[in-house]
Coordinates of C-alpha atoms and ligand atoms in Angstrom, one line a residue:
X1 CA -9.9 -24.4 -9.0
X2 CA -9.0 -21.6 -6.8
X3 CA -7.5 -18.5 -8.2
X4 CA -4.0 -19.2 -6.7
X5 CA -4.0 -22.7 -8.4
X6 CA -4.8 -21.2 -11.8
X7 CA -1.8 -21.1 -14.0
X8 CA -0.6 -17.6 -15.4
X9 CA 2.1 -19.2 -17.6
X10 CA 1.6 -16.7 -20.2
X11 CA 2.1 -14.0 -17.6
X12 CA 5.9 -13.5 -17.7
X13 CA 6.3 -10.9 -15.0
X14 CA 10.2 -10.6 -15.6
X15 CA 9.6 -9.9 -19.2
X16 CA 7.2 -7.3 -18.3
X17 CA 9.4 -5.7 -15.9
X18 CA 12.2 -5.5 -18.4
X19 CA 9.9 -3.1 -20.4
X20 CA 9.8 -0.7 -17.5
X21 CA 13.1 1.4 -17.4
X22 CA 12.3 2.9 -13.9
X23 CA 12.3 -0.6 -12.2
X24 CA 15.9 -0.9 -13.1
X25 CA 16.7 2.2 -10.8
X26 CA 18.1 2.2 -7.3
X27 CA 16.2 4.7 -5.2
X28 CA 19.0 5.3 -2.6
X29 CA 22.5 4.1 -3.2
X30 CA 22.5 0.2 -3.6
X31 CA 18.8 0.1 -2.7
X32 CA 16.6 -0.9 -5.7
X33 CA 13.1 0.3 -6.3
X34 CA 9.9 -1.7 -5.0
X35 CA 7.1 0.2 -6.3
X36 CA 4.0 -0.5 -4.5
X37 CA 2.2 2.8 -5.4
X38 CA 0.4 2.1 -8.8
X39 CA -3.0 3.1 -7.3
X40 CA -1.8 6.6 -7.1
X41 CA -0.2 6.3 -10.5
X42 CA 1.5 3.5 -12.6
X43 CA 4.9 3.4 -13.9
X44 CA 5.3 3.5 -17.7
X45 CA 6.7 0.8 -20.2
X46 CA 9.3 1.8 -23.0
X47 CA 6.5 1.2 -25.5
X48 CA 4.5 4.1 -24.2
X49 CA 7.7 6.4 -23.6
X50 CA 8.7 5.5 -27.3
X51 CA 5.5 6.4 -28.8
X52 CA 5.4 9.9 -27.2
X53 CA 9.1 10.5 -28.0
X54 CA 8.6 9.3 -31.6
X55 CA 5.7 11.7 -32.0
X56 CA 7.7 14.8 -31.0
X57 CA 10.7 13.8 -32.9
X58 CA 9.0 12.8 -36.1
X59 CA 5.2 14.0 -36.3
X60 CA 4.7 17.0 -34.1
X61 CA 1.9 19.4 -35.4
X62 CA -1.4 20.6 -34.1
X63 CA -4.6 18.7 -35.0
X64 CA -7.6 19.3 -36.7
X65 CA -6.3 22.5 -37.9
X66 CA -3.6 22.0 -40.8
X67 CA -3.7 20.3 -44.1
X68 CA 0.0 20.0 -44.3
X69 CA 1.6 16.7 -44.1
X70 CA 2.5 16.7 -40.4
X71 CA -0.7 18.3 -39.3
X72 CA -2.6 15.2 -41.0
X73 CA -0.3 12.6 -39.5
X74 CA -0.6 13.8 -35.9
X75 CA -4.6 14.2 -36.4
X76 CA -4.5 10.4 -37.6
X77 CA -2.5 9.3 -34.7
X78 CA -4.6 11.3 -32.1
X79 CA -7.9 9.7 -33.7
X80 CA -6.4 6.3 -33.9
X81 CA -5.4 6.3 -30.0
X82 CA -9.2 7.3 -29.6
X83 CA -10.1 4.2 -31.7
X84 CA -7.9 1.9 -29.9
X85 CA -9.2 3.1 -26.3
X86 CA -12.8 2.9 -27.4
X87 CA -12.1 -0.9 -28.5
X88 CA -10.3 -1.6 -25.3
X89 CA -13.6 -0.6 -23.4
X90 CA -16.0 -1.8 -25.9
X91 CA -17.6 1.3 -26.7
X92 CA -20.0 1.2 -29.7
X93 CA -18.3 4.2 -31.2
X94 CA -14.9 6.2 -30.7
X95 CA -17.3 9.4 -31.0
X96 CA -18.4 8.5 -27.6
X97 CA -14.9 9.1 -26.0
X98 CA -14.1 12.5 -25.0
X99 CA -10.5 13.3 -24.2
X100 CA -10.3 15.2 -20.7
X101 CA -7.3 15.8 -18.5
X102 CA -8.2 12.9 -16.0
X103 CA -11.0 10.9 -14.0
X104 CA -11.6 14.2 -12.0
X105 CA -12.1 16.4 -15.0
X106 CA -14.2 13.7 -16.8
X107 CA -16.6 13.7 -13.8
X108 CA -16.7 17.6 -13.5
X109 CA -17.8 17.4 -17.1
X110 CA -20.8 15.3 -16.3
X111 CA -21.8 17.5 -13.3
X112 CA -21.3 20.8 -14.9
X113 CA -22.9 19.7 -18.4
X114 CA -25.3 17.0 -17.9
X115 CA -26.0 17.9 -14.2
X116 CA -26.7 21.6 -14.8
X117 CA -29.0 20.8 -17.7
X118 CA -30.9 18.0 -16.2
X119 CA -31.0 18.4 -12.3
X120 CA -33.5 20.7 -10.3
X121 CA -33.9 21.6 -6.9
X122 CA -34.9 18.6 -4.7
X123 CA -33.6 16.0 -7.3
X124 CA -31.7 13.1 -5.7
X125 CA -28.2 11.7 -6.6
X126 CA -26.9 8.7 -5.1
X127 CA -23.1 8.3 -4.3
X128 CA -21.3 5.8 -1.9
X129 CA -19.5 6.1 1.2
X130 CA -16.3 4.9 -0.4
X131 CA -16.1 7.5 -3.0
X132 CA -12.8 9.4 -3.8
X133 CA -13.2 13.1 -3.5
X134 CA -13.2 13.4 -7.2
X135 CA -16.6 11.7 -7.2
X136 CA -17.8 13.5 -4.1
X137 CA -16.9 17.3 -4.5
X138 CA -18.1 18.0 -8.0
X139 CA -21.6 16.5 -6.8
X140 CA -21.6 18.6 -3.6
X141 CA -20.8 21.7 -5.6
X142 CA -23.7 21.0 -8.1
X143 CA -26.0 20.1 -5.0
X144 CA -25.0 23.6 -3.4
X145 CA -25.7 25.4 -6.6
X146 CA -28.9 23.5 -7.6
X147 CA -30.2 22.4 -4.1
X148 CA -30.1 18.8 -4.9
X149 CA -30.2 16.1 -2.2
X150 CA -27.1 13.6 -2.1
X151 CA -27.7 10.1 -0.5
X152 CA -25.1 7.6 0.2
X153 CA -25.0 3.8 -0.2
X154 CA -23.4 2.8 3.3
X155 CA -20.0 0.7 3.3
X156 CA -20.4 -2.3 5.6
X157 CA -17.8 -3.1 8.3
X158 CA -16.3 -5.4 5.9
X159 CA -15.8 -2.9 3.1
X160 CA -18.7 -3.8 0.9
X161 CA -21.6 -1.9 -0.2
X162 CA -25.0 -2.5 1.4
X163 CA -27.1 -3.3 -1.3
X164 CA -30.1 -3.7 0.8
X165 CA -29.9 -0.1 1.7
X166 CA -29.2 0.8 -2.1
X167 CA -32.5 -1.0 -2.8
X168 CA -34.3 1.3 -0.4
X169 CA -32.6 4.4 -1.7
X170 CA -33.7 3.7 -5.2
X171 CA -37.4 4.1 -4.0
X172 CA -36.5 7.9 -3.7
X173 CA -36.6 8.0 -7.4
X174 CA -33.0 9.3 -7.8
X175 CA -32.0 10.9 -11.1
X176 CA -28.2 9.5 -11.1
X177 CA -26.1 7.0 -9.3
X178 CA -22.4 7.6 -9.3
X179 CA -20.1 5.2 -8.0
X180 CA -16.5 3.7 -8.0
X181 CA -16.2 0.4 -9.7
X182 CA -13.1 -0.3 -7.4
X183 CA -12.4 1.5 -4.3
X184 CA -8.9 3.1 -4.2
X185 CA -8.7 2.3 -0.3
X186 CA -10.5 -0.9 0.4
X187 CA -9.7 -2.4 -3.0
X188 CA -13.5 -3.5 -3.1
X189 CA -14.7 -4.5 -6.5
X190 CA -18.3 -3.3 -6.8
X191 CA -20.9 -5.4 -8.5
X192 CA -21.2 -2.5 -11.1
X193 CA -23.5 -4.4 -13.8
X194 CA -26.0 -5.2 -10.9
X195 CA -25.8 -1.4 -9.5
X196 CA -26.3 -0.1 -12.9
X197 CA -29.2 -2.7 -13.6
X198 CA -31.1 -1.7 -10.5
X199 CA -30.5 2.1 -11.0
X200 CA -31.9 1.8 -14.5
X201 CA -34.9 -0.2 -13.4
X202 CA -35.6 2.8 -11.0
X203 CA -35.2 5.4 -13.7
X204 CA -31.8 6.7 -12.8
X205 CA -28.8 7.4 -14.9
X206 CA -25.3 5.9 -13.9
X207 CA -21.7 7.2 -13.9
X208 CA -19.0 4.7 -13.2
X209 CA -15.8 6.2 -11.6
X210 CA -13.6 3.6 -13.5
X211 CA -10.2 5.3 -12.2
X212 CA -9.3 2.0 -10.6
X213 CA -11.3 -0.6 -12.4
X214 CA -10.2 0.2 -16.0
X215 CA -6.6 -0.2 -15.3
X216 CA -6.9 -3.5 -13.4
X217 CA -10.0 -5.4 -14.6
X218 CA -11.7 -6.3 -18.0
X219 CA -14.3 -3.3 -18.5
X220 CA -16.7 -3.4 -21.4
X221 CA -19.0 -0.4 -21.2
X222 CA -21.8 -2.3 -23.4
X223 CA -21.7 -5.2 -21.1
X224 CA -22.2 -2.9 -18.1
X225 CA -24.6 -0.9 -19.8
X226 CA -23.2 2.2 -18.2
X227 CA -24.4 5.7 -19.3
X228 CA -20.8 7.3 -18.2
X229 CA -17.5 6.1 -17.3
X230 CA -14.7 8.1 -16.4
X231 CA -10.9 7.1 -16.2
X232 CA -7.2 8.4 -16.4
X233 CA -4.4 7.2 -18.6
X234 CA -1.8 7.7 -15.9
X235 CA -3.0 4.8 -13.7
X236 CA -3.0 2.4 -16.6
X237 CA 0.4 2.6 -18.1
X238 CA -0.1 5.7 -19.8
X239 CA 1.1 9.4 -19.5
X240 CA -0.4 11.9 -17.0
X241 CA -2.6 14.9 -18.2
X242 CA -5.1 12.6 -20.1
X243 CA -8.3 10.8 -19.3
X244 CA -11.4 9.7 -20.9
X245 CA -15.1 10.5 -20.3
X246 CA -17.2 7.6 -22.0
X247 CA -20.9 8.7 -22.5
X248 CA -23.8 7.2 -24.4
X249 CA -24.0 8.9 -27.5
X250 CA -27.9 10.1 -26.9
X251 CA -26.7 11.6 -23.6
X252 CA -23.5 13.5 -24.9
X253 CA -25.4 14.6 -28.1
X254 CA -28.1 16.4 -25.9
X255 CA -25.7 17.9 -23.4
X256 CA -24.4 21.5 -23.9
X257 CA -20.6 22.3 -24.2
X258 CA -18.5 22.2 -21.0
X259 CA -15.6 24.5 -21.9
X260 CA -15.6 27.0 -24.8
X261 CA -13.0 27.8 -27.3
X262 CA -11.3 26.5 -30.4
X263 CA -12.1 23.2 -31.9
X264 CA -15.5 22.7 -29.9
X265 CA -17.3 25.0 -32.6
X266 CA -18.7 24.6 -36.0
X267 CA -19.3 28.2 -36.5
X268 CA -18.7 31.3 -34.6
X269 CA -20.3 35.1 -34.9
X270 CA -19.5 37.8 -32.7
X271 CA -22.3 37.2 -30.5
X272 CA -23.0 33.2 -30.9
X273 CA -21.7 29.9 -31.6
X274 CA -22.6 26.6 -33.1
X275 CA -21.3 23.5 -31.3
X276 CA -19.3 21.1 -33.2
X277 CA -20.4 17.3 -33.3
X278 CA -19.1 14.7 -31.1
X279 CA -16.6 14.2 -29.6
X280 CA -15.1 17.5 -30.5
X281 CA -17.9 19.3 -28.9
X282 CA -16.4 18.6 -25.5
X283 CA -12.7 19.1 -26.6
X284 CA -12.0 22.8 -26.4
X285 CA -8.4 24.2 -27.1
X286 CA -5.5 22.2 -28.4
X287 CA -5.5 19.0 -26.5
X288 CA -2.7 16.7 -25.0
X289 CA -1.7 15.0 -28.4
X290 CA 1.4 13.3 -27.4
X291 CA -0.4 12.0 -24.3
X292 CA -3.3 10.7 -26.4
X293 CA -0.7 8.7 -28.7
X294 CA 0.9 7.6 -25.4
X295 CA -2.5 6.6 -23.9
X296 CA -3.2 4.3 -27.1
X297 CA 0.1 2.6 -26.9
X298 CA -0.8 2.0 -23.2
X299 CA -4.0 0.2 -24.0
X300 CA -2.2 -1.8 -26.8
X301 CA 0.2 -3.0 -24.0
X302 CA -2.5 -4.0 -21.6
X303 CA -4.6 -5.7 -24.5
X304 CA -1.5 -7.7 -25.5
X305 CA -1.3 -8.8 -21.8
X306 CA -5.0 -9.5 -21.5
X307 CA -7.1 -7.9 -19.0
X308 CA -8.2 -11.3 -17.9
X309 CA -4.5 -12.1 -17.3
X310 CA -3.9 -8.8 -15.6
X311 CA -6.8 -9.5 -13.3
X312 CA -5.7 -12.9 -12.5
X313 CA -1.9 -11.9 -11.7
X314 CA -3.3 -9.2 -9.3
X315 CA -5.7 -11.6 -7.7
X316 CA -2.8 -14.0 -7.0
X317 CA -0.7 -11.3 -5.4
X318 CA -3.4 -9.8 -3.2
X319 CA -4.3 -13.4 -2.2
X320 CA -0.8 -13.8 -1.0
X321 CA -0.3 -10.1 0.3
X322 CA -3.2 -10.4 2.6
X323 CA -2.2 -14.0 3.9
X324 CA 1.2 -12.5 4.7
X325 CA 0.2 -9.3 6.1
X326 CA -2.3 -10.9 8.3
X327 CA 0.5 -12.9 9.9
X328 CA 2.1 -9.8 11.4
X329 CA 0.8 -9.0 14.8
X330 CA -1.3 -5.8 15.1
X331 CA -1.8 -5.3 11.4
X332 CA -5.0 -4.2 10.5
X333 CA -5.9 -4.5 6.7
X334 CA -9.1 -2.7 5.7
X335 CA -11.6 -3.9 3.1
X336 CA -13.1 -7.2 2.2
X337 CA -11.6 -10.6 1.6
X338 CA -9.1 -11.1 -1.6
X339 CA -11.8 -12.5 -3.7
X340 CA -14.0 -9.3 -3.3
X341 CA -11.0 -7.0 -4.0
X342 CA -8.2 -5.8 -6.4
X343 CA -4.6 -5.5 -5.8
X344 CA -4.8 -2.7 -2.9
X345 CA -3.9 -3.4 1.0
X346 CA -4.6 -0.3 3.0
X347 CA -3.5 -1.0 6.5
X348 CA -2.6 0.3 10.0
X349 CA -0.1 -0.7 12.9
X350 CA -0.9 0.2 16.4
X351 CA 2.9 1.2 17.0
X352 CA 3.3 3.6 14.1
X353 CA 1.5 6.2 11.9
X354 CA 1.1 5.6 8.2
X355 CA 3.6 8.4 7.5
X356 CA 6.3 6.7 9.6
X357 CA 5.4 3.3 8.1
X358 CA 6.0 4.9 4.7
X359 CA 9.0 6.8 5.6
X360 CA 10.7 3.6 7.1
X361 CA 9.8 1.5 4.2
X362 CA 11.3 4.0 1.7
X363 CA 14.7 3.4 3.4
X364 CA 14.5 -0.3 2.0
X365 CA 13.2 1.3 -1.5
X366 CA 9.5 0.4 -0.9
X367 CA 7.2 3.0 -2.3
X368 CA 3.7 3.0 -0.6
X369 CA 1.3 5.8 -0.2
X370 CA 0.2 7.1 3.4
X371 CA -2.7 9.4 4.2
X372 CA -6.2 9.6 3.6
X373 CA -5.9 8.8 -0.3
X374 CA -8.4 11.4 -1.2
X375 CA -11.2 9.6 0.7
X376 CA -11.7 11.2 4.0
X377 CA -15.4 10.4 4.6
X378 CA -14.3 6.6 4.4
X379 CA -11.5 7.0 6.8
X380 CA -13.9 9.1 9.1
X381 CA -16.3 6.2 8.8
X382 CA -13.5 3.6 10.0
X383 CA -12.6 6.1 12.7
X384 CA -9.2 6.5 11.4
X385 CA -7.2 9.6 9.9
X386 CA -4.8 7.5 7.6
X387 CA -3.7 4.3 6.4
X388 CA -0.4 3.1 4.6
X389 CA -1.4 1.5 1.3
X390 CA 0.5 -0.9 -0.8
X391 CA -0.9 -1.3 -4.2
X392 CA -0.2 -3.9 -7.0
X393 CA 0.0 -3.8 -10.8
X394 CA 1.3 -6.2 -13.6
X395 CA 5.1 -5.5 -12.8
X396 CA 4.7 -6.7 -9.3
X397 CA 6.1 -10.0 -7.8
X398 CA 5.3 -12.1 -4.8
X399 CA 8.9 -11.6 -3.7
X400 CA 8.1 -7.8 -3.3
X401 CA 5.3 -8.8 -1.2
X402 CA 8.0 -10.7 0.9
X403 CA 10.2 -7.4 1.1
X404 CA 7.1 -5.2 2.1
X405 CA 6.5 -7.7 5.1
X406 CA 10.1 -7.6 5.9
X407 CA 10.0 -3.7 6.0
X408 CA 6.7 -3.9 8.3
X409 CA 8.8 -5.9 10.7
X410 CA 11.5 -3.5 10.7
X411 CA 8.9 -0.6 11.5
X412 CA 7.4 -2.5 14.3
X413 CA 11.0 -3.0 15.7
X414 CA 12.0 0.6 15.4
X415 CA 8.5 1.9 17.1
X416 CA 8.3 -0.7 19.7
Ligands
C6P501 N1 -6.6 8.2 -6.9 C1 -4.9 7.5 -5.3 O1 -3.7 7.4 -4.9 P1 -7.1 11.5 -11.1 O2 -6.4 12.1 -10.1 O3 -8.4 12.5 -11.9 O4 -6.4 10.9 -12.0 O5 -8.1 10.3 -10.5 C2 -8.8 10.7 -9.3 C3 -9.5 9.5 -8.9 C4 -10.7 9.2 -8.8 N2 -11.3 8.2 -8.4 C5 -10.7 7.0 -8.0 C6 -11.3 5.8 -7.5 C7 -9.2 7.2 -7.8 O6 -8.6 6.3 -7.0 C8 -8.7 8.4 -8.3 C9 -7.3 8.7 -8.1 C10 -5.2 8.2 -6.5 O7 -5.8 6.8 -4.8 C11 -4.7 9.5 -6.4 S1 -5.6 10.7 -5.1

């Protein structure tokens, strides 16, 4: 049975939409919002907003520091959120989850802590040509400091990783393979388990940039056998300002701290300190407590929907979106066929620049992102400077795809 024929009866989009207050607003007088920019950041259901509101109204106190009732309540709520997120990604222990600010900080934690401790001049790190700047620049910074060699798995014209080239690169005996499980521009879902298996067979560790995959696909770190996985709450119905680095316990235990300060220590003397145990060793200073609690509510919401159902819903939308977009004369959609990608459609039009497309669509309340989407090298590879990007999530409908297509016809008419 094709994806399009599979029933998604349990997936009641109208009911889901009713949980998102922002989807009821007009963006211009009488023009309702059609939000197609979830790859940049997702909208938030009332369950997440309420959990954070309730925390501030009822339980607010700093964590791990007090023994009064509120401090204990807020510590328990913060740690419960960590447990829920650990269960959501199938982590063996919540102690392997470090709260960070976002995916970007999680990757910097790995480059600055694991990378500085383990990589030496001449060592090789493999990345891919489809990486977001967050999984490029931290490695470039480390490469400059440590004189490392960066190699890249090429992207084919179709928008897939060239795994034959990857096989050849592995012969160079890299120390690390770091890659996005899903591209934020092409939507490509990379064969992460296979990439990791091959890396391990060649003696390399792996870092999965899960910024786009964890919100949209079932991701189980044990099944993947990943060494590190980075992701952000704000792209998966949670608040901004909080993310996760999952790391294999033996690796995290051997790594030096990233930031120094309160909570990451067990004992401090005037000239020295002893690091705390996991995960606190990597959580210096007062963390984003309400945001952690909101993050916990977000993964509960997604777990209730079921990540297989989320993936299937987005597959249905992207199949339909690609079919409809390809009908429009001159539209070029980047990336592979729908069965190899998630709910992301980046496209160009011969008549209009991506910024103009976005501006005209906005007059109809349609929010899409325009630009290089923090993946300049990938745009260079395809010989373009910008694309317009429509991206889909649990609250989007096939009717919204139709409105997008109507909007693109309007752009074509205006710029003809
Ligand atoms: N991509 C987009 O519009 P942060 O900003 O740290 O939460 O996530 C960074 C990041 C890392 N990897 C991938 C694959 C991403 O897509 C992103 C964020 C957004 O495409 C904002 S640039």
